[in-house]
Every structure is written in C-alpha cells, then in structure tokens.
mmCIF file of C-alpha atoms and ligand atoms in Angstrom:
data_model
loop_
_atom_site.group_PDB
_atom_site.id
_atom_site.type_symbol
_atom_site.label_atom_id
_atom_site.label_comp_id
_atom_site.label_asym_id
_atom_site.label_seq_id
_atom_site.Cartn_x
_atom_site.Cartn_y
_atom_site.Cartn_z
ATOM 1 C CA MET A 1103 6.816 96.562 83.208
ATOM 2 C CA GLY A 1104 7.365 100.227 84.532
ATOM 3 C CA VAL A 1105 8.643 101.352 80.972
ATOM 4 C CA GLU A 1106 5.123 99.674 80.090
ATOM 5 C CA ALA A 1107 2.650 101.519 82.298
ATOM 6 C CA ARG A 1108 4.649 104.843 81.205
ATOM 7 C CA THR A 1109 3.811 104.285 78.239
ATOM 8 C CA GLU A 1110 0.126 102.919 77.891
ATOM 9 C CA PRO A 1111 -2.435 105.343 75.732
ATOM 10 C CA ILE A 1112 -4.408 107.167 77.805
ATOM 11 C CA PRO A 1113 -7.218 107.927 76.306
ATOM 12 C CA LEU A 1114 -9.853 110.949 75.911
ATOM 13 C CA ALA A 1115 -12.680 109.477 78.463
ATOM 14 C CA ARG A 1116 -13.694 106.498 79.879
ATOM 15 C CA PRO A 1117 -16.716 105.943 81.917
ATOM 16 C CA VAL A 1118 -17.224 104.685 85.836
ATOM 17 C CA LEU A 1119 -18.693 101.718 86.659
ATOM 18 C CA GLY A 1120 -19.098 98.909 89.178
ATOM 19 C CA GLU A 1121 -20.916 96.482 90.423
ATOM 20 C CA GLU A 1122 -24.415 98.116 90.903
ATOM 21 C CA GLU A 1123 -24.231 99.593 87.381
ATOM 22 C CA GLU A 1124 -24.204 95.289 86.606
ATOM 23 C CA ARG A 1125 -26.276 94.191 89.397
ATOM 24 C CA ALA A 1126 -28.443 96.982 87.904
ATOM 25 C CA VAL A 1127 -29.291 96.455 84.483
ATOM 26 C CA ALA A 1128 -29.606 92.091 85.703
ATOM 27 C CA GLU A 1129 -32.013 92.681 87.832
ATOM 28 C CA VAL A 1130 -34.051 94.851 85.245
ATOM 29 C CA LEU A 1131 -33.862 92.039 82.330
ATOM 30 C CA ARG A 1132 -34.770 89.583 85.257
ATOM 31 C CA SER A 1133 -37.599 91.730 86.115
ATOM 32 C CA GLY A 1134 -38.446 91.599 82.112
ATOM 33 C CA HIS A 1135 -39.750 94.643 82.188
ATOM 34 C CA LEU A 1136 -37.455 96.821 79.444
ATOM 35 C CA SER A 1137 -39.354 99.950 78.963
ATOM 36 C CA LEU A 1138 -41.956 102.107 80.698
ATOM 37 C CA GLY A 1139 -41.133 100.202 82.843
ATOM 38 C CA PRO A 1140 -40.679 101.259 87.509
ATOM 39 C CA ARG A 1141 -37.635 101.992 87.133
ATOM 40 C CA VAL A 1142 -37.994 105.496 83.865
ATOM 41 C CA PRO A 1143 -39.985 107.248 87.194
ATOM 42 C CA ALA A 1144 -37.405 106.489 89.326
ATOM 43 C CA PHE A 1145 -34.951 108.133 88.174
ATOM 44 C CA GLU A 1146 -36.340 110.543 87.792
ATOM 45 C CA ASP A 1147 -37.511 111.415 91.365
ATOM 46 C CA ALA A 1148 -33.735 111.108 92.388
ATOM 47 C CA PHE A 1149 -32.820 113.094 89.881
ATOM 48 C CA ALA A 1150 -34.951 115.818 91.093
ATOM 49 C CA ARG A 1151 -34.352 115.345 93.424
ATOM 50 C CA ARG A 1152 -30.620 115.122 93.333
ATOM 51 C CA LEU A 1153 -31.089 119.065 91.835
ATOM 52 C CA GLY A 1154 -34.093 120.961 93.487
ATOM 53 C CA ALA A 1155 -36.161 120.604 90.429
ATOM 54 C CA GLU A 1156 -39.414 120.436 91.078
ATOM 55 C CA HIS A 1157 -39.778 118.133 87.566
ATOM 56 C CA ALA A 1158 -37.445 115.925 85.973
ATOM 57 C CA SER A 1159 -38.549 113.505 82.373
ATOM 58 C CA ALA A 1160 -35.960 110.780 81.442
ATOM 59 C CA VAL A 1161 -35.546 110.680 77.724
ATOM 60 C CA SER A 1162 -33.148 108.642 75.156
ATOM 61 C CA SER A 1163 -30.618 111.653 74.704
ATOM 62 C CA GLY A 1164 -29.872 114.878 75.667
ATOM 63 C CA THR A 1165 -30.543 116.100 71.968
ATOM 64 C CA ALA A 1166 -34.170 114.591 72.790
ATOM 65 C CA GLY A 1167 -34.412 116.064 75.414
ATOM 66 C CA LEU A 1168 -33.586 119.949 72.951
ATOM 67 C CA HIS A 1169 -35.727 119.414 71.419
ATOM 68 C CA LEU A 1170 -39.011 118.734 73.133
ATOM 69 C CA ALA A 1171 -37.824 121.323 75.824
ATOM 70 C CA LEU A 1172 -37.631 123.693 71.926
ATOM 71 C CA ARG A 1173 -41.115 122.028 71.079
ATOM 72 C CA ALA A 1174 -43.327 123.256 75.598
ATOM 73 C CA ILE A 1175 -41.734 125.995 75.445
ATOM 74 C CA GLY A 1176 -43.793 126.965 71.344
ATOM 75 C CA VAL A 1177 -40.400 127.881 69.887
ATOM 76 C CA SER A 1178 -41.440 127.026 65.654
ATOM 77 C CA ASP A 1179 -41.738 127.767 62.900
ATOM 78 C CA GLY A 1180 -39.800 131.716 62.127
ATOM 79 C CA ASP A 1181 -39.367 131.211 65.648
ATOM 80 C CA GLU A 1182 -35.792 133.443 66.475
ATOM 81 C CA VAL A 1183 -33.644 131.550 68.870
ATOM 82 C CA VAL A 1184 -30.684 132.568 70.348
ATOM 83 C CA THR A 1185 -27.626 131.061 71.359
ATOM 84 C CA SER A 1186 -24.400 129.793 71.564
ATOM 85 C CA PRO A 1187 -21.884 129.692 68.423
ATOM 86 C CA PHE A 1188 -20.240 127.755 70.474
ATOM 87 C CA SER A 1189 -21.480 124.403 71.775
ATOM 88 C CA PHE A 1190 -21.898 120.730 70.856
ATOM 89 C CA VAL A 1191 -24.233 121.109 67.343
ATOM 90 C CA ALA A 1192 -27.373 118.816 68.877
ATOM 91 C CA SER A 1193 -28.589 122.426 70.624
ATOM 92 C CA ALA A 1194 -28.684 124.504 67.688
ATOM 93 C CA ASN A 1195 -30.341 121.649 65.242
ATOM 94 C CA ALA A 1196 -32.908 121.267 68.343
ATOM 95 C CA ALA A 1197 -34.337 125.530 66.406
ATOM 96 C CA VAL A 1198 -34.015 124.049 63.463
ATOM 97 C CA PHE A 1199 -35.534 121.114 63.870
ATOM 98 C CA GLU A 1200 -38.399 123.231 64.795
ATOM 99 C CA ARG A 1201 -38.057 125.518 61.491
ATOM 100 C CA ALA A 1202 -37.180 128.397 64.170
ATOM 101 C CA ARG A 1203 -33.867 129.721 63.220
ATOM 102 C CA PRO A 1204 -30.921 129.270 65.442
ATOM 103 C CA VAL A 1205 -29.365 132.795 66.110
ATOM 104 C CA PHE A 1206 -25.865 133.206 67.412
ATOM 105 C CA ALA A 1207 -23.683 135.592 69.634
ATOM 106 C CA ASP A 1208 -20.626 135.952 70.952
ATOM 107 C CA ILE A 1209 -18.948 134.141 73.759
ATOM 108 C CA ASP A 1210 -17.350 135.218 77.047
ATOM 109 C CA PRO A 1211 -13.564 134.911 76.400
ATOM 110 C CA VAL A 1212 -13.026 134.274 79.967
ATOM 111 C CA THR A 1213 -15.952 131.611 81.342
ATOM 112 C CA LEU A 1214 -16.445 130.959 76.895
ATOM 113 C CA ASN A 1215 -20.356 130.896 77.647
ATOM 114 C CA LEU A 1216 -23.173 133.147 75.417
ATOM 115 C CA ASP A 1217 -22.335 136.951 76.751
ATOM 116 C CA PRO A 1218 -25.265 138.179 77.657
ATOM 117 C CA ALA A 1219 -24.660 141.694 76.365
ATOM 118 C CA ALA A 1220 -24.261 139.379 72.806
ATOM 119 C CA ALA A 1221 -27.321 137.327 72.880
ATOM 120 C CA ALA A 1222 -29.202 141.281 74.117
ATOM 121 C CA ALA A 1223 -28.319 142.731 70.893
ATOM 122 C CA ALA A 1224 -29.274 140.048 69.175
ATOM 123 C CA VAL A 1225 -33.007 140.139 70.213
ATOM 124 C CA THR A 1226 -34.659 140.799 67.932
ATOM 125 C CA ASP A 1227 -39.640 140.461 67.864
ATOM 126 C CA ARG A 1228 -39.191 137.304 66.005
ATOM 127 C CA THR A 1229 -36.892 135.657 69.122
ATOM 128 C CA ALA A 1230 -39.134 132.580 70.607
ATOM 129 C CA ALA A 1231 -36.628 131.954 73.124
ATOM 130 C CA ILE A 1232 -32.569 131.884 74.957
ATOM 131 C CA LEU A 1233 -31.379 129.411 74.729
ATOM 132 C CA PRO A 1234 -27.537 129.177 76.680
ATOM 133 C CA VAL A 1235 -25.114 126.766 76.902
ATOM 134 C CA HIS A 1236 -23.296 125.286 80.120
ATOM 135 C CA ILE A 1237 -20.257 125.062 78.137
ATOM 136 C CA PHE A 1238 -18.006 122.204 79.580
ATOM 137 C CA GLY A 1239 -19.464 122.199 82.966
ATOM 138 C CA TYR A 1240 -19.305 125.434 83.135
ATOM 139 C CA PRO A 1241 -22.351 127.947 85.146
ATOM 140 C CA ALA A 1242 -24.823 130.068 82.270
ATOM 141 C CA ASP A 1243 -24.327 134.223 83.345
ATOM 142 C CA LEU A 1244 -28.607 133.040 83.968
ATOM 143 C CA PRO A 1245 -29.847 135.905 86.062
ATOM 144 C CA ALA A 1246 -28.373 138.223 83.658
ATOM 145 C CA PHE A 1247 -30.601 136.413 81.183
ATOM 146 C CA GLU A 1248 -33.356 136.019 82.928
ATOM 147 C CA ARG A 1249 -33.412 139.783 82.774
ATOM 148 C CA LEU A 1250 -34.270 139.884 79.350
ATOM 149 C CA GLY A 1251 -37.811 138.697 79.652
ATOM 150 C CA LEU A 1252 -37.540 136.040 77.134
ATOM 151 C CA PRO A 1253 -39.308 131.915 77.811
ATOM 152 C CA ILE A 1254 -35.343 130.020 78.610
ATOM 153 C CA VAL A 1255 -33.674 126.539 77.875
ATOM 154 C CA GLU A 1256 -30.986 125.113 79.572
ATOM 155 C CA ASP A 1257 -28.551 123.374 78.021
ATOM 156 C CA ALA A 1258 -27.083 122.042 80.695
ATOM 157 C CA CYS A 1259 -25.993 118.303 78.392
ATOM 158 C CA GLU A 1260 -21.906 119.397 80.222
ATOM 159 C CA ALA A 1261 -23.569 120.432 83.912
ATOM 160 C CA LEU A 1262 -24.129 117.850 85.733
ATOM 161 C CA GLY A 1263 -23.008 118.904 89.015
ATOM 162 C CA ALA A 1264 -22.300 122.365 88.563
ATOM 163 C CA VAL A 1265 -24.027 125.301 91.089
ATOM 164 C CA HIS A 1266 -24.850 129.100 90.406
ATOM 165 C CA ALA A 1267 -23.441 131.447 92.692
ATOM 166 C CA ASP A 1268 -26.729 131.994 94.270
ATOM 167 C CA GLY A 1269 -26.449 128.064 95.535
ATOM 168 C CA MET A 1270 -29.246 126.718 93.039
ATOM 169 C CA ALA A 1271 -27.527 124.021 91.654
ATOM 170 C CA VAL A 1272 -27.160 124.284 87.342
ATOM 171 C CA GLY A 1273 -30.749 123.033 86.723
ATOM 172 C CA ALA A 1274 -33.401 123.762 89.265
ATOM 173 C CA ARG A 1275 -33.900 126.986 88.231
ATOM 174 C CA GLY A 1276 -37.290 126.352 86.987
ATOM 175 C CA HIS A 1277 -36.320 126.390 82.876
ATOM 176 C CA PRO A 1278 -36.376 123.787 81.094
ATOM 177 C CA ALA A 1279 -32.551 122.455 81.407
ATOM 178 C CA VAL A 1280 -30.912 119.889 79.556
ATOM 179 C CA PHE A 1281 -28.891 116.816 80.880
ATOM 180 C CA GLY A 1282 -26.839 113.820 78.677
ATOM 181 C CA PHE A 1283 -25.907 110.847 79.616
ATOM 182 C CA TYR A 1284 -23.538 110.181 76.936
ATOM 183 C CA ALA A 1285 -20.405 107.940 77.510
ATOM 184 C CA ASN A 1286 -18.780 109.784 78.213
ATOM 185 C CA LYS A 1287 -20.370 112.728 80.802
ATOM 186 C CA GLN A 1288 -20.190 113.083 83.954
ATOM 187 C CA LEU A 1289 -22.798 110.501 84.818
ATOM 188 C CA THR A 1290 -23.748 108.034 82.037
ATOM 189 C CA THR A 1291 -26.513 105.253 81.329
ATOM 190 C CA GLY A 1292 -24.573 104.813 77.116
ATOM 191 C CA GLU A 1293 -26.531 107.303 75.625
ATOM 192 C CA GLY A 1294 -29.816 109.134 77.540
ATOM 193 C CA GLY A 1295 -31.205 112.819 78.619
ATOM 194 C CA MET A 1296 -33.609 114.299 81.557
ATOM 195 C CA VAL A 1297 -34.846 117.685 80.954
ATOM 196 C CA THR A 1298 -35.682 118.941 84.541
ATOM 197 C CA MET A 1299 -37.944 122.014 84.546
ATOM 198 C CA GLY A 1300 -40.380 123.513 87.208
ATOM 199 C CA ASP A 1301 -43.980 123.336 85.205
ATOM 200 C CA ALA A 1302 -45.783 121.022 86.024
ATOM 201 C CA ALA A 1303 -47.872 121.209 82.932
ATOM 202 C CA MET A 1304 -44.783 120.723 81.092
ATOM 203 C CA LYS A 1305 -43.491 117.320 82.623
ATOM 204 C CA GLU A 1306 -46.074 115.958 81.214
ATOM 205 C CA ARG A 1307 -46.165 117.908 77.317
ATOM 206 C CA ILE A 1308 -42.896 116.040 77.919
ATOM 207 C CA ASP A 1309 -43.010 112.983 79.145
ATOM 208 C CA SER A 1310 -46.986 111.726 76.344
ATOM 209 C CA GLU A 1311 -44.313 113.525 73.559
ATOM 210 C CA ARG A 1312 -41.159 111.129 74.456
ATOM 211 C CA ASN A 1313 -44.070 108.627 73.972
ATOM 212 C CA GLN A 1314 -45.233 108.965 70.115
ATOM 213 C CA GLY A 1315 -48.609 112.199 71.788
ATOM 214 C CA ARG A 1316 -49.840 110.076 73.950
ATOM 215 C CA ALA A 1317 -51.790 111.484 77.545
ATOM 216 C CA PRO A 1318 -51.121 109.532 80.364
ATOM 217 C CA ASP A 1319 -54.583 107.564 80.781
ATOM 218 C CA MET A 1320 -55.140 107.265 77.057
ATOM 219 C CA GLY A 1321 -55.415 103.355 75.629
ATOM 220 C CA TRP A 1322 -51.828 101.748 74.147
ATOM 221 C CA LEU A 1323 -53.284 103.613 70.460
ATOM 222 C CA ASP A 1324 -54.884 106.312 71.096
ATOM 223 C CA HIS A 1325 -52.521 109.681 70.984
ATOM 224 C CA ASP A 1326 -54.481 112.897 71.318
ATOM 225 C CA ARG A 1327 -50.604 114.987 69.915
ATOM 226 C CA LEU A 1328 -47.002 114.596 67.207
ATOM 227 C CA GLY A 1329 -45.312 113.348 69.364
ATOM 228 C CA PHE A 1330 -41.429 110.766 69.565
ATOM 229 C CA ASN A 1331 -40.033 107.588 70.387
ATOM 230 C CA TYR A 1332 -37.561 110.542 72.640
ATOM 231 C CA ARG A 1333 -38.086 106.721 75.649
ATOM 232 C CA LEU A 1334 -35.117 106.320 77.771
ATOM 233 C CA PRO A 1335 -35.278 102.562 78.956
ATOM 234 C CA ASP A 1336 -35.379 101.154 81.864
ATOM 235 C CA LEU A 1337 -32.150 99.431 81.769
ATOM 236 C CA ALA A 1338 -30.897 102.521 81.659
ATOM 237 C CA CYS A 1339 -33.167 104.939 84.089
ATOM 238 C CA ALA A 1340 -31.556 101.973 86.272
ATOM 239 C CA ILE A 1341 -27.929 102.768 85.548
ATOM 240 C CA GLY A 1342 -28.651 105.910 86.033
ATOM 241 C CA LEU A 1343 -29.955 105.132 89.860
ATOM 242 C CA ALA A 1344 -26.985 103.616 89.747
ATOM 243 C CA GLN A 1345 -24.948 106.063 88.434
ATOM 244 C CA LEU A 1346 -26.703 109.160 90.669
ATOM 245 C CA GLU A 1347 -25.844 107.070 93.730
ATOM 246 C CA ARG A 1348 -21.293 106.988 93.410
ATOM 247 C CA LEU A 1349 -22.332 110.555 91.504
ATOM 248 C CA ASP A 1350 -20.566 113.033 94.641
ATOM 249 C CA GLY A 1351 -17.737 110.636 94.401
ATOM 250 C CA LEU A 1352 -17.216 110.925 90.464
ATOM 251 C CA LEU A 1353 -18.121 114.756 90.330
ATOM 252 C CA ALA A 1354 -15.344 114.973 93.514
ATOM 253 C CA ASP A 1355 -12.590 112.834 91.568
ATOM 254 C CA ARG A 1356 -13.065 114.899 88.199
ATOM 255 C CA ALA A 1357 -11.397 117.798 89.969
ATOM 256 C CA ARG A 1358 -9.556 116.396 91.589
ATOM 257 C CA VAL A 1359 -8.108 115.328 88.292
ATOM 258 C CA ALA A 1360 -9.202 119.000 86.914
ATOM 259 C CA ALA A 1361 -6.958 120.957 90.587
ATOM 260 C CA ARG A 1362 -4.379 118.691 89.408
ATOM 261 C CA TYR A 1363 -3.768 119.154 85.899
ATOM 262 C CA ALA A 1364 -4.301 124.016 86.924
ATOM 263 C CA GLU A 1365 -1.042 123.163 89.245
ATOM 264 C CA ALA A 1366 0.873 120.926 86.443
ATOM 265 C CA LEU A 1367 0.119 123.017 83.208
ATOM 266 C CA ALA A 1368 0.023 125.888 85.026
ATOM 267 C CA GLY A 1369 3.948 127.117 83.927
ATOM 268 C CA ILE A 1370 2.790 126.762 80.243
ATOM 269 C CA GLU A 1371 3.998 129.732 78.496
ATOM 270 C CA GLY A 1372 1.421 130.827 76.443
ATOM 271 C CA LEU A 1373 -1.357 127.875 77.485
ATOM 272 C CA GLY A 1374 -3.978 129.318 78.010
ATOM 273 C CA LEU A 1375 -6.440 126.554 81.028
ATOM 274 C CA PRO A 1376 -9.471 126.635 82.306
ATOM 275 C CA CYS A 1377 -10.958 129.140 83.747
ATOM 276 C CA PRO A 1378 -11.308 129.090 87.297
ATOM 277 C CA ASP A 1379 -14.979 128.876 89.229
ATOM 278 C CA THR A 1380 -15.445 132.656 90.532
ATOM 279 C CA GLY A 1381 -17.960 134.903 92.325
ATOM 280 C CA GLY A 1382 -19.816 131.633 94.219
ATOM 281 C CA ASP A 1383 -19.445 129.680 90.575
ATOM 282 C CA VAL A 1384 -19.019 125.812 90.952
ATOM 283 C CA ARG A 1385 -18.325 124.014 86.812
ATOM 284 C CA GLY A 1386 -19.148 120.081 87.305
ATOM 285 C CA TRP A 1387 -15.960 119.361 86.127
ATOM 286 C CA PHE A 1388 -17.454 117.310 82.060
ATOM 287 C CA VAL A 1389 -14.236 117.858 79.812
ATOM 288 C CA TYR A 1390 -10.244 119.488 80.526
ATOM 289 C CA VAL A 1391 -9.776 122.107 77.143
ATOM 290 C CA VAL A 1392 -6.664 123.507 76.992
ATOM 291 C CA GLN A 1393 -6.160 127.011 74.282
ATOM 292 C CA VAL A 1394 -3.154 126.066 72.784
ATOM 293 C CA PRO A 1395 -0.748 128.420 71.810
ATOM 294 C CA ARG A 1396 -0.802 130.984 68.734
ATOM 295 C CA SER A 1397 2.343 130.183 67.392
ATOM 296 C CA HIS A 1398 1.399 126.737 67.889
ATOM 297 C CA ASP A 1399 -0.605 124.619 65.111
ATOM 298 C CA ARG A 1400 -3.537 122.180 67.006
ATOM 299 C CA ASP A 1401 -2.932 118.838 64.310
ATOM 300 C CA GLU A 1402 0.513 118.927 64.759
ATOM 301 C CA ILE A 1403 0.331 118.932 68.523
ATOM 302 C CA MET A 1404 -2.778 116.680 68.837
ATOM 303 C CA ARG A 1405 -0.560 114.630 66.472
ATOM 304 C CA ALA A 1406 2.738 114.524 68.226
ATOM 305 C CA LEU A 1407 0.691 114.234 71.829
ATOM 306 C CA ARG A 1408 -0.290 110.785 69.602
ATOM 307 C CA ASP A 1409 2.503 108.877 67.931
ATOM 308 C CA GLU A 1410 5.086 110.168 70.468
ATOM 309 C CA HIS A 1411 3.308 110.013 74.129
ATOM 310 C CA GLY A 1412 0.448 107.591 72.811
ATOM 311 C CA ILE A 1413 -1.796 110.422 74.421
ATOM 312 C CA ALA A 1414 -5.143 110.510 72.657
ATOM 313 C CA SER A 1415 -6.682 114.444 72.400
ATOM 314 C CA LYS A 1416 -9.258 116.523 70.073
ATOM 315 C CA PRO A 1417 -9.615 119.327 68.767
ATOM 316 C CA TYR A 1418 -12.422 120.591 71.561
ATOM 317 C CA LEU A 1419 -15.274 122.320 69.719
ATOM 318 C CA PRO A 1420 -15.761 124.013 66.459
ATOM 319 C CA ALA A 1421 -17.737 126.515 65.962
ATOM 320 C CA ILE A 1422 -21.473 125.881 64.626
ATOM 321 C CA HIS A 1423 -22.289 128.737 62.534
ATOM 322 C CA LEU A 1424 -18.534 127.665 60.589
ATOM 323 C CA MET A 1425 -19.530 123.698 59.811
ATOM 324 C CA THR A 1426 -20.761 122.971 55.970
ATOM 325 C CA PHE A 1427 -24.466 121.939 57.460
ATOM 326 C CA TYR A 1428 -24.842 126.073 59.411
ATOM 327 C CA ARG A 1429 -23.060 127.360 56.027
ATOM 328 C CA GLU A 1430 -24.439 126.863 53.405
ATOM 329 C CA THR A 1431 -28.171 127.005 55.168
ATOM 330 C CA PHE A 1432 -27.798 130.097 57.041
ATOM 331 C CA GLY A 1433 -25.328 131.599 54.615
ATOM 332 C CA HIS A 1434 -22.767 131.731 57.995
ATOM 333 C CA ARG A 1435 -19.236 132.807 57.622
ATOM 334 C CA GLU A 1436 -15.826 133.037 59.172
ATOM 335 C CA GLY A 1437 -15.759 136.867 61.111
ATOM 336 C CA GLU A 1438 -19.041 136.718 62.495
ATOM 337 C CA PHE A 1439 -18.112 135.838 65.971
ATOM 338 C CA PRO A 1440 -14.639 136.324 66.377
ATOM 339 C CA VAL A 1441 -14.245 135.712 70.388
ATOM 340 C CA CYS A 1442 -16.411 132.074 69.805
ATOM 341 C CA GLU A 1443 -13.849 131.348 66.349
ATOM 342 C CA ASP A 1444 -10.330 132.330 68.434
ATOM 343 C CA VAL A 1445 -11.280 129.644 71.279
ATOM 344 C CA ALA A 1446 -12.941 127.784 68.873
ATOM 345 C CA ALA A 1447 -9.312 127.286 66.408
ATOM 346 C CA ARG A 1448 -7.634 126.600 70.073
ATOM 347 C CA SER A 1449 -9.870 124.371 72.027
ATOM 348 C CA LEU A 1450 -7.336 121.129 72.802
ATOM 349 C CA ALA A 1451 -9.136 118.274 74.804
ATOM 350 C CA LEU A 1452 -6.842 116.486 76.615
ATOM 351 C CA PRO A 1453 -7.580 113.114 78.584
ATOM 352 C CA PHE A 1454 -10.379 113.709 81.552
ATOM 353 C CA PHE A 1455 -11.501 110.968 83.141
ATOM 354 C CA PRO A 1456 -12.710 110.455 87.490
ATOM 355 C CA GLN A 1457 -10.535 107.427 87.993
ATOM 356 C CA MET A 1458 -6.791 109.406 86.078
ATOM 357 C CA THR A 1459 -3.683 109.393 88.329
ATOM 358 C CA ASP A 1460 -1.632 112.068 89.754
ATOM 359 C CA GLY A 1461 1.208 110.170 87.535
ATOM 360 C CA GLN A 1462 -0.540 110.358 84.879
ATOM 361 C CA VAL A 1463 -2.007 113.983 84.783
ATOM 362 C CA GLU A 1464 1.762 114.430 84.882
ATOM 363 C CA ARG A 1465 2.896 112.530 82.232
ATOM 364 C CA VAL A 1466 0.468 115.078 79.793
ATOM 365 C CA ALA A 1467 1.018 117.923 80.950
ATOM 366 C CA GLN A 1468 4.479 117.029 80.449
ATOM 367 C CA ALA A 1469 4.230 115.708 76.863
ATOM 368 C CA LEU A 1470 2.689 118.949 76.319
ATOM 369 C CA ALA A 1471 5.462 120.825 77.449
ATOM 370 C CA ARG A 1472 7.995 118.994 75.048
ATOM 371 C CA VAL A 1473 5.776 118.992 72.084
ATOM 372 C CA LEU A 1474 5.520 122.696 73.002
ATOM 373 C CA GLY A 1475 9.275 122.744 73.256
ATOM 374 C CA GLN A 1476 8.976 124.351 76.747
ATOM 375 C CA ALA A 1477 10.748 120.741 78.306
ATOM 376 C CA PRO A 1478 13.952 118.713 77.218
HETATM 377 C C1 PLP B 2801 -22.980 120.811 75.185
HETATM 378 C C2 PLP B 2801 -24.007 119.346 74.439
HETATM 379 N N1 PLP B 2801 -25.844 120.128 73.770
HETATM 380 C C3 PLP B 2801 -26.307 118.484 73.735
HETATM 381 C C4 PLP B 2801 -25.302 117.395 73.664
HETATM 382 C C5 PLP B 2801 -26.205 116.163 73.609
HETATM 383 O O1 PLP B 2801 -26.715 115.525 73.746
HETATM 384 P P1 PLP B 2801 -26.360 113.659 73.377
HETATM 385 O O2 PLP B 2801 -25.848 113.182 72.913
HETATM 386 O O3 PLP B 2801 -27.263 113.052 74.311
HETATM 387 O O4 PLP B 2801 -27.612 114.381 72.535
HETATM 388 C C6 PLP B 2801 -24.447 117.530 74.349
HETATM 389 C C7 PLP B 2801 -24.016 116.073 74.437
HETATM 390 O O5 PLP B 2801 -22.214 115.711 73.448
HETATM 391 C C8 PLP B 2801 -23.589 118.407 74.637
HETATM 392 O O6 PLP B 2801 -21.760 118.506 75.465
#
C-alpha cells in the first residue's frame, strides 16, 4: 500500500470540482433554461465585481474572447498587432482571424512577458493594437504598454488572481482583458472565457457578436451586424459561479504548492525557477514551469520522469513564430527572438494543481534531481 502510494502517477493538472458545482448544474438542468438564461449575467456580474472591472461578457472560450476583443477595438485587414511569441498560439491566431498580422517582439528573460522596449521598437504606422499576454499568470507591465498610447487587448487567459503593482487586479484596467476557463485554469467551466472591459458600448458589441450579431432588443432572427456563436451556456456559467465561490481557496492552494516547489527545487543546480513576485506585482499561479539546464535534453528528462517515476510533464510553451503555420504563412525562422527561443526550448511544466500534497511536490523534486544526475 505504502509503495503503491509512492508510485501512483502524478498528473499535470486536475480540476477541483465538488458538490457545489454538481448542485449548480443540477439546478440548471431542472430549470430547463440551458442557454441565454439568468446564469449568464449572474456569472458576468460576479466575475466583474470580483476583479473590480466595470463590465464582463461571458464567451465560449478564451480564443473567442480574444477574437471579439480585437474586433471590438477595430482591428481589421492589413493591421498589425504587436504581441508575444511566447504564448499559447491563440493569442496570435486571434489577429489572423481578422486578417491582421501578428508582429512579434521578444520577451523579458525574467518575467517571460512581452518586453515593453522590444514591443515599442516593433510599432509601425500600421500597428492597430498591442496584445500583451500575462504569461503563466505573471502580470505584464501594463503601465509601460499604456505609455505607447495604442489600443490594448490583454490576454489574461492564464492570469486570474494576478494583481498589478498598483493594487489593481489584472483585467480591471479598462482595456478589454480576456480570461480562459479551460479545465486546467485557476477557475474552470470545462471550456469558456470572459472578457472584462471598462466601456459599456464595447460590452454591447461583444454581447451582440457572441450571439450571431443580434441587438439586445431585436427579434430572434434579425441581425444588424456580422456575428458568431461564441455563447457560454448556462450550465457552464453555473459551474463558473460555484468556482468563483471557492476561488480564494483555489488560488491560495496554488500559491502554497508553488512555494513548496520553490523550496524543494532550490538546490537543483542549473534549474531555472519561475520569477518571484517583485515590485508589488502578484502572480496568479496557473502552471509551474521550470527551465531545464542547457546541459540536458528536455525530451529525455520528460521520458525519464514519466517512465521511471510516473510523473507527467510537458514542454510549455513552444515559440509561436516557429510553429509550422507561422513559418509558412509569415516566413518566420529561427534566431528572430533569441530570448523567447531559448526559454521555449528549455521550458518544462511540472505537475501543478491545488490539491497537490507536499509529499507529491517532494516526489517530483526528488525525481527531477535524480533525472538530472543530482541525487542518488
Ligand atoms: C495565454 C493563452 N491565451 C489564450 C488561450 C486560449 O484559451 P481557450 O483554450 O479557452 O480558447 C489560452 C488557453 O490555453 C492561453 O493559455
């Protein structure tokens, strides 16, 4: 039994769902109101209140939210959107959806977020927006991007719970900011997303475009603009409301696991750890990503962790500009963004979820030390 517990596989992520979510879903099922019902505005209002944002629009995914947010600030054909190559592919894809060109700029080697100086250097007279990503939940330097005087869309898909140095929650600055609720996120609805923003007219546009371009007071089949089906169903909103209730605990547990990792991994030579909070910024913990030593092969580390220790890990994230679609469509090649490329080649996500025990963290740390040849 003891041996079994020690060798039990440790997954990368695991959502925390309980009786509250079950009850919330059952209530929606009993009500029969599965979409466009009362849980949508209830979830939006609770989410906006939690962040201190003026408005929020629930959408079917983070990707859908990014698409609608870029449309809402007017990005269209031939525009350029300056963004980070070290992100999940959706942040760049959203610009391509509108036939705009994602223009990448290199990242800060410490925070791994878009470097404001590099972003400023990438601005041209065709730049329609800056799209910073709060990568791995660490707040991007929004005040620096705001000084560029261009429209901003924030990719906050990984950053629920993050706080800027000035005390403002990520997502509450007024720019459209997009959160994601996929199953590995701080708050999950299975699939889903939320756009927060300061402008009521923008909310009206996003609410319409997520719902096939229908105006709020229009008949079912009249449409005054092009729209999509990016709605978030009431079932998902009900789960989201229950998850919001437990969010403080979920975030605290994630922070506890991260602190435990920082201690347990501190002695491993050549291993890069996530940057600690500095200058008043607070990370909303989403993943625990380390940089493996340059002397080791990442694939081999992953294989050994899995096969010899039952521990899941994943390269996270690959550089967007080096993905096949981006190479073939935009002619990108290696060497363009050296900081991003170095970080992307060494990044390894370790198991990370709120219920992770100190013992599991310890086991991952010991296994990693062993695989790197630093433990017996
Ligand atoms: C940084 C970032 N942007 C965008 C997305 C897209 O979100 P979704 O999967 O909800 O469409 C994700 C989610 O994985 C993400 O991590």
